[in-house]
Coordinates of C-alpha atoms in Angstrom, one line a residue:
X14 CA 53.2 102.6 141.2
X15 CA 51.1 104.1 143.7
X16 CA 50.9 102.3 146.7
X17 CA 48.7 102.1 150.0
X18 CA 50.1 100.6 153.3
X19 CA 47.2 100.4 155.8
X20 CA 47.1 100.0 159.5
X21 CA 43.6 99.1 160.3
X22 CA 41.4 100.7 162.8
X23 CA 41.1 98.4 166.0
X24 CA 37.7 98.4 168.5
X25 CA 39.0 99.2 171.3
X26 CA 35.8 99.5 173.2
X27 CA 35.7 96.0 173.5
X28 CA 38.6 96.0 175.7
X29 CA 36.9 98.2 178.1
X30 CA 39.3 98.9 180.6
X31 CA 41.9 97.5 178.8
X32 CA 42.5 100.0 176.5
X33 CA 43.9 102.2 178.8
X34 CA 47.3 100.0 178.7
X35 CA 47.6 99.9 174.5
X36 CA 49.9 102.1 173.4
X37 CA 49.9 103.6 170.3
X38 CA 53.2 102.5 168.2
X39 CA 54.7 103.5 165.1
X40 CA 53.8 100.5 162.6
X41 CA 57.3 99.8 162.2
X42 CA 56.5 96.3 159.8
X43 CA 54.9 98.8 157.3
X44 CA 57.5 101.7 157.8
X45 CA 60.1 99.0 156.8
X46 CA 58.1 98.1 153.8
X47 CA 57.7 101.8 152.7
X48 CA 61.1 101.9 153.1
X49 CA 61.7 99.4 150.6
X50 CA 58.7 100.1 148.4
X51 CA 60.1 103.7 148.0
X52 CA 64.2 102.9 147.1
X53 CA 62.6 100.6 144.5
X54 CA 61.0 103.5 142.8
X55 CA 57.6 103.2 143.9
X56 CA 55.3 106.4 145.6
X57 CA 53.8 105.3 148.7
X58 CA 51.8 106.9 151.8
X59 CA 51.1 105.2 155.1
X60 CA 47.2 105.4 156.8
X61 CA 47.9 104.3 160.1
X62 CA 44.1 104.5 160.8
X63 CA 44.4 102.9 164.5
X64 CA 46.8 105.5 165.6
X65 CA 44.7 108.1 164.3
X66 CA 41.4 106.1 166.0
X67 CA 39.3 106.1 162.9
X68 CA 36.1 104.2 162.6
X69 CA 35.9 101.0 160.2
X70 CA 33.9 103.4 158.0
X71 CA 36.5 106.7 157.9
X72 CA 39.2 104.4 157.3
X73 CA 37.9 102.9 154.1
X74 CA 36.8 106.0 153.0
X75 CA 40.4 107.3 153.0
X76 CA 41.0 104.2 151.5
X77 CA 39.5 104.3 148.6
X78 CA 39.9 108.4 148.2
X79 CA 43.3 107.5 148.1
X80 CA 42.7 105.2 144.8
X81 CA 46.0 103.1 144.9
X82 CA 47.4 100.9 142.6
X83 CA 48.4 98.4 145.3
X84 CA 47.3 98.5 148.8
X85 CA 48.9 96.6 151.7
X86 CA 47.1 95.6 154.7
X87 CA 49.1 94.7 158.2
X88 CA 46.7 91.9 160.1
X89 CA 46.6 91.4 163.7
X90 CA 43.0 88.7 164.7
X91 CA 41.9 91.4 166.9
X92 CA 41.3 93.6 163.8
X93 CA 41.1 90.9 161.1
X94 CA 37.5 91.4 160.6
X95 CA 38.0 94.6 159.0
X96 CA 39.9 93.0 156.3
X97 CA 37.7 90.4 156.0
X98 CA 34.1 92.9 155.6
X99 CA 36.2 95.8 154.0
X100 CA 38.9 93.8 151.9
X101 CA 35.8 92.3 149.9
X102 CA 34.2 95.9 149.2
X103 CA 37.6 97.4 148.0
X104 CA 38.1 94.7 145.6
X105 CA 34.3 95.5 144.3
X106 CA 35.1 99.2 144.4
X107 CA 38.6 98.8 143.1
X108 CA 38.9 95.8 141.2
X109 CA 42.5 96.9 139.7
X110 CA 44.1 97.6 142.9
X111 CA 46.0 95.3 144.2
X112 CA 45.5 94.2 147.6
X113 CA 47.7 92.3 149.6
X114 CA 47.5 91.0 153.1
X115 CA 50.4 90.1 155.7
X116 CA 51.4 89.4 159.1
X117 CA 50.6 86.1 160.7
X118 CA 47.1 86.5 161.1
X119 CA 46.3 86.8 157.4
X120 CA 49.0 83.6 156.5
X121 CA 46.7 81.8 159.5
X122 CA 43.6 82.3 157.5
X123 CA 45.3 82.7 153.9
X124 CA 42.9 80.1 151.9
X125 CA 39.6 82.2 153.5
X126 CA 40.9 85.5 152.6
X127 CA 41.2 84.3 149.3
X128 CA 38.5 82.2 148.8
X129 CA 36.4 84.7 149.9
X130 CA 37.9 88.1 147.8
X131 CA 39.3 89.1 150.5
X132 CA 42.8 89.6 148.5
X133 CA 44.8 89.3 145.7
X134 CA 47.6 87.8 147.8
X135 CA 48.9 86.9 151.3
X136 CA 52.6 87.3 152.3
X137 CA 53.9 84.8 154.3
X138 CA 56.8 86.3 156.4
X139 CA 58.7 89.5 155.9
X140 CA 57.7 91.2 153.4
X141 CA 60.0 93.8 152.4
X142 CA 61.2 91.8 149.6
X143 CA 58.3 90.0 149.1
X144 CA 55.8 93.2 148.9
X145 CA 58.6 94.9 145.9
X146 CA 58.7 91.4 144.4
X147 CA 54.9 91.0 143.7
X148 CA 54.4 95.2 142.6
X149 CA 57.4 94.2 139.8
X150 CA 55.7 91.0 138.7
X151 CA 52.1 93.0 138.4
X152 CA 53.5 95.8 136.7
X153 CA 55.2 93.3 133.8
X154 CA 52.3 90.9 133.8
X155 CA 54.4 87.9 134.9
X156 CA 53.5 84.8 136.5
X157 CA 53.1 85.4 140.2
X158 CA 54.5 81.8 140.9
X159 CA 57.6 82.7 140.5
X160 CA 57.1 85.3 143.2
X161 CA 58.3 83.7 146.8
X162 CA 56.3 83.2 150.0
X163 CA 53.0 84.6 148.9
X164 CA 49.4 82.7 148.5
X165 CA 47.1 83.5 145.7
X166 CA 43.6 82.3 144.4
X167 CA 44.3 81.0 140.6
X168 CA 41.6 79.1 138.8
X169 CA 39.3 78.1 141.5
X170 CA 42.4 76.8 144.1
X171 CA 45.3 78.7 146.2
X172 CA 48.0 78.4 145.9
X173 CA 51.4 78.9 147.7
X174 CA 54.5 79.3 146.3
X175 CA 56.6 78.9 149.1
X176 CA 57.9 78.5 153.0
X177 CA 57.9 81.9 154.6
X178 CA 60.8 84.0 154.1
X179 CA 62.8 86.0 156.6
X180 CA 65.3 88.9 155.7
X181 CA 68.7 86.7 156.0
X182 CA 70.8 90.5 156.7
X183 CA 69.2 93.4 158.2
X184 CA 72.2 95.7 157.4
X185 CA 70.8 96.0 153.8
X186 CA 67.8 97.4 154.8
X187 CA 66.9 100.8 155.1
X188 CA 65.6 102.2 158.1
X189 CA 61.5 102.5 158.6
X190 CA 60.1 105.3 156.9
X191 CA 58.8 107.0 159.7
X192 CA 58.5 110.5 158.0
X193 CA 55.0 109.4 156.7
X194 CA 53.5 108.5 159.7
X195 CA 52.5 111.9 161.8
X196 CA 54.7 111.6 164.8
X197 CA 52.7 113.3 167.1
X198 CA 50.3 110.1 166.9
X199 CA 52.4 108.1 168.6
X200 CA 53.8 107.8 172.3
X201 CA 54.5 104.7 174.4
X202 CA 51.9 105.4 176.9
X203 CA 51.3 106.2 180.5
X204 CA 50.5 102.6 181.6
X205 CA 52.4 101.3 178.8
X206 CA 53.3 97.1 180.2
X207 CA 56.9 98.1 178.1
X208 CA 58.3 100.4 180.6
X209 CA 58.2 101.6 184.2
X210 CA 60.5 104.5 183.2
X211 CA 58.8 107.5 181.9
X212 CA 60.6 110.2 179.6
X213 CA 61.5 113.0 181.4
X214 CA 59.5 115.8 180.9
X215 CA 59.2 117.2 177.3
X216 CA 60.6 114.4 176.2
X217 CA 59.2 111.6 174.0
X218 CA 58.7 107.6 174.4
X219 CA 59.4 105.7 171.3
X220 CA 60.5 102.5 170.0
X221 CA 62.5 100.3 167.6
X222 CA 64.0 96.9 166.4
X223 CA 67.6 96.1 167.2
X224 CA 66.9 92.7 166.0
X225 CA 64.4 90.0 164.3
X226 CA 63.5 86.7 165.3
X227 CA 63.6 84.5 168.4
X228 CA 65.7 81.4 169.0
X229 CA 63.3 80.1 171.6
X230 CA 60.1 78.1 171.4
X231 CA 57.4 79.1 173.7
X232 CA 54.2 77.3 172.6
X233 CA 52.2 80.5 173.1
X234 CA 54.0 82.6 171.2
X235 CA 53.9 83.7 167.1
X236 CA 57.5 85.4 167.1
X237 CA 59.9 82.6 166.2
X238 CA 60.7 84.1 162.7
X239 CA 62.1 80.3 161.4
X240 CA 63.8 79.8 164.7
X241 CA 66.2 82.2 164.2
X242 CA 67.4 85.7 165.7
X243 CA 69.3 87.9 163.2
X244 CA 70.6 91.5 164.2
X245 CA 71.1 95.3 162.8
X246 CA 74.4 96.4 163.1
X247 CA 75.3 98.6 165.0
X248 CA 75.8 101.5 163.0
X249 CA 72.2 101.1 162.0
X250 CA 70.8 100.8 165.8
X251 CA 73.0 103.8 167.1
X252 CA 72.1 105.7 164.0
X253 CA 68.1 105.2 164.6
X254 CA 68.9 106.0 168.5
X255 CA 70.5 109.5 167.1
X256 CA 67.2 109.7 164.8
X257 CA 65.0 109.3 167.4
X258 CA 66.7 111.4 170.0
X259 CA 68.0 114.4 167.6
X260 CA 64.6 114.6 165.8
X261 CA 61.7 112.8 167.4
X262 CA 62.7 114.4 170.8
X263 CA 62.9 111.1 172.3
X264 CA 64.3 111.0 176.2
X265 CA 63.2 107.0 176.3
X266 CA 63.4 104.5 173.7
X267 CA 61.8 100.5 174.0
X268 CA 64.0 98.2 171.9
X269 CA 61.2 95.9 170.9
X270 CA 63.1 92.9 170.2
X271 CA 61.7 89.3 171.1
X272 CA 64.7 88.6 173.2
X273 CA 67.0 91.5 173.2
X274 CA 70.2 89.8 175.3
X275 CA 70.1 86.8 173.8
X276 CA 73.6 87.5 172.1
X277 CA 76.0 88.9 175.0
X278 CA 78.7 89.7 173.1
X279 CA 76.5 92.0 170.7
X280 CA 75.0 93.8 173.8
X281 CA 78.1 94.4 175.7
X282 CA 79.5 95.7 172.2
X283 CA 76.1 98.4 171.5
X284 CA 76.4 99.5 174.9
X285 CA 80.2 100.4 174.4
X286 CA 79.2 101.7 171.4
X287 CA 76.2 103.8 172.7
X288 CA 78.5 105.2 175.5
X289 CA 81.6 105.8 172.8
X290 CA 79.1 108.1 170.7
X291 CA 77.6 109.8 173.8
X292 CA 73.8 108.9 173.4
X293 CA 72.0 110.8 176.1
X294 CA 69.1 108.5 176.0
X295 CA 67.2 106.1 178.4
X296 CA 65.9 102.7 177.6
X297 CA 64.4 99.5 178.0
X298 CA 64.0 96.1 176.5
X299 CA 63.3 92.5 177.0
X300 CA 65.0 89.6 178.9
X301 CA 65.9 86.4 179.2
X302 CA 66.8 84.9 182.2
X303 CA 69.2 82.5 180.9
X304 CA 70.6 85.3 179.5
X305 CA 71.6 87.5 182.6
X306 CA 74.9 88.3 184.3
X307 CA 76.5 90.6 187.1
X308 CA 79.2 92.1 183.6
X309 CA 76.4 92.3 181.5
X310 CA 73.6 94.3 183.3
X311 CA 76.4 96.7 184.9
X312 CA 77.4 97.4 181.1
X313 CA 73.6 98.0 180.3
X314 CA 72.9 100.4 183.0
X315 CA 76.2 102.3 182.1
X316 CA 74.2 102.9 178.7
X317 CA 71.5 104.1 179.9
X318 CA 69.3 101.1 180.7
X319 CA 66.4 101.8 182.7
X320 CA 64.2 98.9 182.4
X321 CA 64.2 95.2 181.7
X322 CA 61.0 92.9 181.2
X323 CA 61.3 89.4 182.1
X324 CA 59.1 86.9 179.9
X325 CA 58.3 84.7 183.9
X326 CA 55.1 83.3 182.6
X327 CA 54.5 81.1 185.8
X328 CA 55.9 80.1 188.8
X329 CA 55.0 77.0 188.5
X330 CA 57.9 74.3 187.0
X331 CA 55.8 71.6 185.2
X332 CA 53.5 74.5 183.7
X333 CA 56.7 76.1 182.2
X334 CA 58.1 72.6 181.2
X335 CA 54.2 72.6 179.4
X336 CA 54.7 75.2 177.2
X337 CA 58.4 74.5 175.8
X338 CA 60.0 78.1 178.3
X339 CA 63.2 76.8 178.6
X340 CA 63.7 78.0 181.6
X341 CA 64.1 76.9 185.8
X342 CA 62.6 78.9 188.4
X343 CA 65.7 79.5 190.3
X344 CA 67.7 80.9 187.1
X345 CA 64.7 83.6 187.0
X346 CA 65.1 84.2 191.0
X347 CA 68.5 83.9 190.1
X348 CA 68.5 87.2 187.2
X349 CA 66.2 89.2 188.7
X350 CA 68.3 89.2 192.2
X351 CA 71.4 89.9 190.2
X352 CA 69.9 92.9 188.4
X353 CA 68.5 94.4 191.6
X354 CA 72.1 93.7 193.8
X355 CA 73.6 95.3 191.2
X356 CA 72.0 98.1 189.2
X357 CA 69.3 100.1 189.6
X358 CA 67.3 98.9 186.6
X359 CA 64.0 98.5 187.3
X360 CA 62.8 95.0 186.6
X361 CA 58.8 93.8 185.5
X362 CA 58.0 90.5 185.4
X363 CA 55.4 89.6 182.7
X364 CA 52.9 86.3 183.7
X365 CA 50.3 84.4 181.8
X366 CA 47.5 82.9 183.8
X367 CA 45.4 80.2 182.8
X368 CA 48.1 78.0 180.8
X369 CA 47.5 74.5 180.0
X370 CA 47.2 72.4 182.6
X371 CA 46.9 75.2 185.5
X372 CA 45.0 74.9 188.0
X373 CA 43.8 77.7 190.2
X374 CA 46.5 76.7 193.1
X375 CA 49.0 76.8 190.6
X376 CA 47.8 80.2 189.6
X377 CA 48.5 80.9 193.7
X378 CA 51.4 79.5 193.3
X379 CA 52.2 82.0 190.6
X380 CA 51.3 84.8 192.1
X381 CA 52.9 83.8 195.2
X382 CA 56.1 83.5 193.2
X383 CA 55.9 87.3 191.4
X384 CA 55.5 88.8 195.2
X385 CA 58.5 86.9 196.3
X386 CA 60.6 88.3 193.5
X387 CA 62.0 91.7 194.1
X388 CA 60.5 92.7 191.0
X389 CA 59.4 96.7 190.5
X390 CA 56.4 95.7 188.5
X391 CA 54.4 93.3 187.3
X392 CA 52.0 92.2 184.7
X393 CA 49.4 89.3 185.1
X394 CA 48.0 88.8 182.2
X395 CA 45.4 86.0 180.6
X396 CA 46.3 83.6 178.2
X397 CA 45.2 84.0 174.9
X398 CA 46.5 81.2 172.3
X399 CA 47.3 83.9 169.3
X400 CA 46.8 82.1 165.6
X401 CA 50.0 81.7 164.2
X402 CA 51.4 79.8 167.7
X403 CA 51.6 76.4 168.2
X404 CA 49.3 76.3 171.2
X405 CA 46.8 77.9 168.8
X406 CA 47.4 74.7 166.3
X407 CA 47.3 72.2 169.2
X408 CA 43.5 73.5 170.9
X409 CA 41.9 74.1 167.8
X410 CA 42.5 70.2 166.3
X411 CA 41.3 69.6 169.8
X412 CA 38.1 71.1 169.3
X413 CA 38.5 73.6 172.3
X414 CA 38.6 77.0 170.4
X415 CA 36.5 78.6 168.3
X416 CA 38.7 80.4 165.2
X417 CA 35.6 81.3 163.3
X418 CA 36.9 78.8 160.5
X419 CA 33.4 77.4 159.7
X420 CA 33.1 73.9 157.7
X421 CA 31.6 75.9 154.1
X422 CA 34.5 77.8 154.3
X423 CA 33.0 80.7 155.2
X424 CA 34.8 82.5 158.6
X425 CA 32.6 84.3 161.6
X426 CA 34.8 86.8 162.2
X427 CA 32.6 88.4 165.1
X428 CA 35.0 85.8 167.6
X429 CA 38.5 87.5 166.4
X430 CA 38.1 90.5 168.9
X431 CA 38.0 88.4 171.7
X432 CA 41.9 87.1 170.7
X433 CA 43.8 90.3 172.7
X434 CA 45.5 90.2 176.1
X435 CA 43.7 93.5 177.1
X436 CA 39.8 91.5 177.1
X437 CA 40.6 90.0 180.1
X438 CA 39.8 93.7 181.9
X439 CA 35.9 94.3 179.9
X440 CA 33.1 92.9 180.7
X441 CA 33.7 90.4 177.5
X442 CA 34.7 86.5 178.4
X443 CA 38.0 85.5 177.7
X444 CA 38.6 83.3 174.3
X445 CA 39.7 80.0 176.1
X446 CA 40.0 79.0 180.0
X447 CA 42.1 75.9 181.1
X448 CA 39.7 72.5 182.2
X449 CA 39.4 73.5 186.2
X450 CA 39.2 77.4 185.3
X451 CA 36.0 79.2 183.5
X452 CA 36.3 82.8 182.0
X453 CA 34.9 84.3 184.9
X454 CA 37.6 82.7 187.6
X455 CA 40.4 83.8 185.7
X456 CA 39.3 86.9 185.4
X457 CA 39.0 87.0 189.4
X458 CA 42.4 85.5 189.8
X459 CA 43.7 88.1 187.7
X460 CA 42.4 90.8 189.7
X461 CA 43.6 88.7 192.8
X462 CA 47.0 88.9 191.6
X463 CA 47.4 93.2 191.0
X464 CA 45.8 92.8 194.0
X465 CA 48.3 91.0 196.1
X466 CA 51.4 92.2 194.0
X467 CA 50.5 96.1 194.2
X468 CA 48.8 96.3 197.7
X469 CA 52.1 96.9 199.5
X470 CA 54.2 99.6 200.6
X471 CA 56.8 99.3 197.7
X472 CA 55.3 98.4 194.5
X473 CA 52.2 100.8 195.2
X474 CA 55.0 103.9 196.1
X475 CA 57.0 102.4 193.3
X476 CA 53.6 103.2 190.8
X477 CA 52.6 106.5 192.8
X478 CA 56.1 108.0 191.7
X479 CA 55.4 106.7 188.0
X480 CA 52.8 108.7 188.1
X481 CA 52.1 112.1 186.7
X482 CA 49.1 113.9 188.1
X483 CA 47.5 115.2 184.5
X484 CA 47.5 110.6 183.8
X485 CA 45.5 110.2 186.9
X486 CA 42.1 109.7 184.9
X487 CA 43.4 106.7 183.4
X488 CA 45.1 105.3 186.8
X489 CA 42.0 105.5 188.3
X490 CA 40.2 103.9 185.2
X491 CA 43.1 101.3 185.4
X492 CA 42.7 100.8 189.2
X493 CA 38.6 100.3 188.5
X494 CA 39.0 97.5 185.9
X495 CA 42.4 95.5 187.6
X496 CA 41.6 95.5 191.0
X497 CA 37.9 95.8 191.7

């Protein structure tokens, strides 16, 4: 069959400012698909039409000039409204494609899509399975409740076969596809939140997966994958790192993972292994600070470990308690103080203001909390309760969020933009404040925060030499919409 994977086009002029810190990333969840998709026999292109920043318009155009036999659609809520307009029209233009929907947005708002011919079917899950499952199953003619995990509309109702599913070992897949995605699209970005380190010069930023799944339980977050973390092995990660160095030109890579040292024994064992092949190669990845010790971070560094981001959230005890963190304020002073005695790894501490329950001393308190860290960076963001997290689940019973569900079934999708991190720096309100906060004061407390974090002599030097000089258009648009 001939098959369509789709990465829609995103509005970023609603982030105003805030688009000047989303980088533009390889669609790894569709590469891995394709991946799939193509060892079972199947032709498939990739339109990543965000990364190329087409308009709603230009991207189902190519859509439909493409005339697929099965088109799959990856859904975040900030661009969900494209599926929900466009989806509808392809069906009309193309009513024997198959269309398919995934990611946790679309299994969020599953029974709309389909009620509304949105879809043929939502995957709930990973899909690399799934997606090759339900292209066998239309090309015989089968019942499509004996495929797994997926939703469908059948005789007025939907219906869902399953729990989601999760890829129990990563060592069988392949890796992404990444040879039908233009590479030249794609970079980490100046003011990229993933990194401080930049690649040297001539050099490219890129990322990957070492791993899937997170065994914590943050209430704010959509990434717990059933609860559990399950790895590549480490031929496949060192292979990808000699993929991406040898022929994407890549001097820094970002290991994406949810919570990348969460197994101690497999880090220790890819940084010997990293060193035993002889990867020249920088990189960064995320932390846990329950995770951290003096063995551990020296091996890191010795691998070429330039950055780790700490998940803080708050500086404030009962507010992490709130949200299910699973972690103590002095185990984070704790990490961070062990990386910085002992490396030279530059550290960024990522925050959420405005969670449940804060008030604006606590958000002070917070900010009082990232200045006495010896942290290199730091990111303040605003929180925005994501569908698919159980904070989402727990304010919209309450009535305190609009999620454009509307009681005729029908959806207003003109309220998903508003669900992204970035709003926060536009002139648009945020999607929820906390009782005692309105959009307005976070917004100020935000700006409070880069405020007193970057207006001293080390973190401001520390960004002056990130800096490169041909970039200072988008600092200056960054300093504009963060600190004034």
């Amino acid at each position: 069959m001939k098959i369509l994977l789709v990465n829609p086009p995103d509005d970023l002029a609603i982030l105003g400012g805030g688009s000047v810190f989303v980088p533009k990333l390889e669609p790894l969840g569709l590469l891995y698909i394709a991946a799939v998709a193509k060892r079972a026999g199947h032709e498939v292109e990739v339109l990543d039409a965000f990364a190329e920043g087409l308009s709603q318009e230009e991207a189902f155009r190519r859509i439909l000039a493409a005339r697929p036999d099965a088109a799959g659609f990856s859904s975040f809520t900030s661009n969900g409204a494209f599926l929900y307009t466009y989806g509808r029209l392809l069906k009309k233009e193309l009513p024997a494609t198959l269309v398919v929907f995934g990611n946790v947005h679309a299994c969020v708002f599953a029974e709309q899509y389909l009620r509304n011919g949105c879809c043929d079917a939502v995957i709930h899950g990973e899909g690399e399975y799934t997606f090759t499952e339900l292209l066998k199953v239309r090309g015989t003619g089968s019942d499509w409740g004996a495929v797994p995990s997926i939703s469908y509309a059948k005789d007025g109702a939907v219906v869902t076969t399953s729990a989601p599913s999760y890829v129990e070992d990563l060592a069988l897949l392949p890796p992404p596809a990444r040879e039908l995605v233009k590479r030249e699209l794609y970079d980490l970005g100046p003011l990229s939140t993933f990194r401080l380190t930049s690649a040297p010069k001539g050099k490219a930023s890129r990322h990957m997966f070492t791993s899937r799944g997170c065994p914590n339980r943050c209430d704010f977050c959509v990434v717990h994958h059933g609860g559990r973390q399950r790895a590549h092995s480490l031929g496949q990660i060192t292979a990808e790192m000699e993929l991406l160095i040898n022929d994407y030109n890549a001097g820094y890579i970002f290991f994406m993972d949810s919570h990348f040292i969460s197994d101690r024994r497999r880090v220790l064992d890819l940084c010997g292994e990293i060193r035993r092949r002889g990867l020249k190669v920088s990189w960064g990845c995320t932390a846990h600070a329950n995770c951290v010790d003096e063995e551990l971070v020296k091996a890191m560094e010795a691998a070429g470990c330039a950055d780790m981001n700490f998940g803080i959230e708050s500086g404030v005890q009962r507010l992490l308690d709130g949200v299910h963190k699973g972690i103590k304020l002095e185990t984070v002073e704790a990490a961070v103080r062990t990386v910085k005695r002992h490396t030279r790894i530059n550290v960024t501490g990522l925050f959420i203001l405005g969670l449940p329950g804060e008030t604006p001393a606590d958000s002070l308190e917070t900010i009082a909390f990232a200045r006495r860290l010896p942290l290199d960076m730091a990111q303040f963001g605003i929180l925005t309760p994501y569908p698919g997290s159980p904070l989402f689940d727990e304010l919209s019973k309450k009535g305190e969020l609009d999620t454009g569900r509307r009681p005729d079934g029908t959806l207003d999708v003109s309220v998903w933009p508003r669900y992204s991190a970035y709003l926060s720096f536009s002139d648009g309100g945020t999607v929820w404040a906390a009782p005692g906060h309105t959009s307005a004061s976070l917004k100020e407390m935000q700006k409070k925060a880069f405020r007193s974090f970057y207006f001293r002599p080390k973190p401001f030097l520390t960004q002056l030499k990130r800096m490169r000089w041909t970039d200072l258009p988008l600092y200056l648009r960054a300093f504009r919409d963060s600190f004034l």
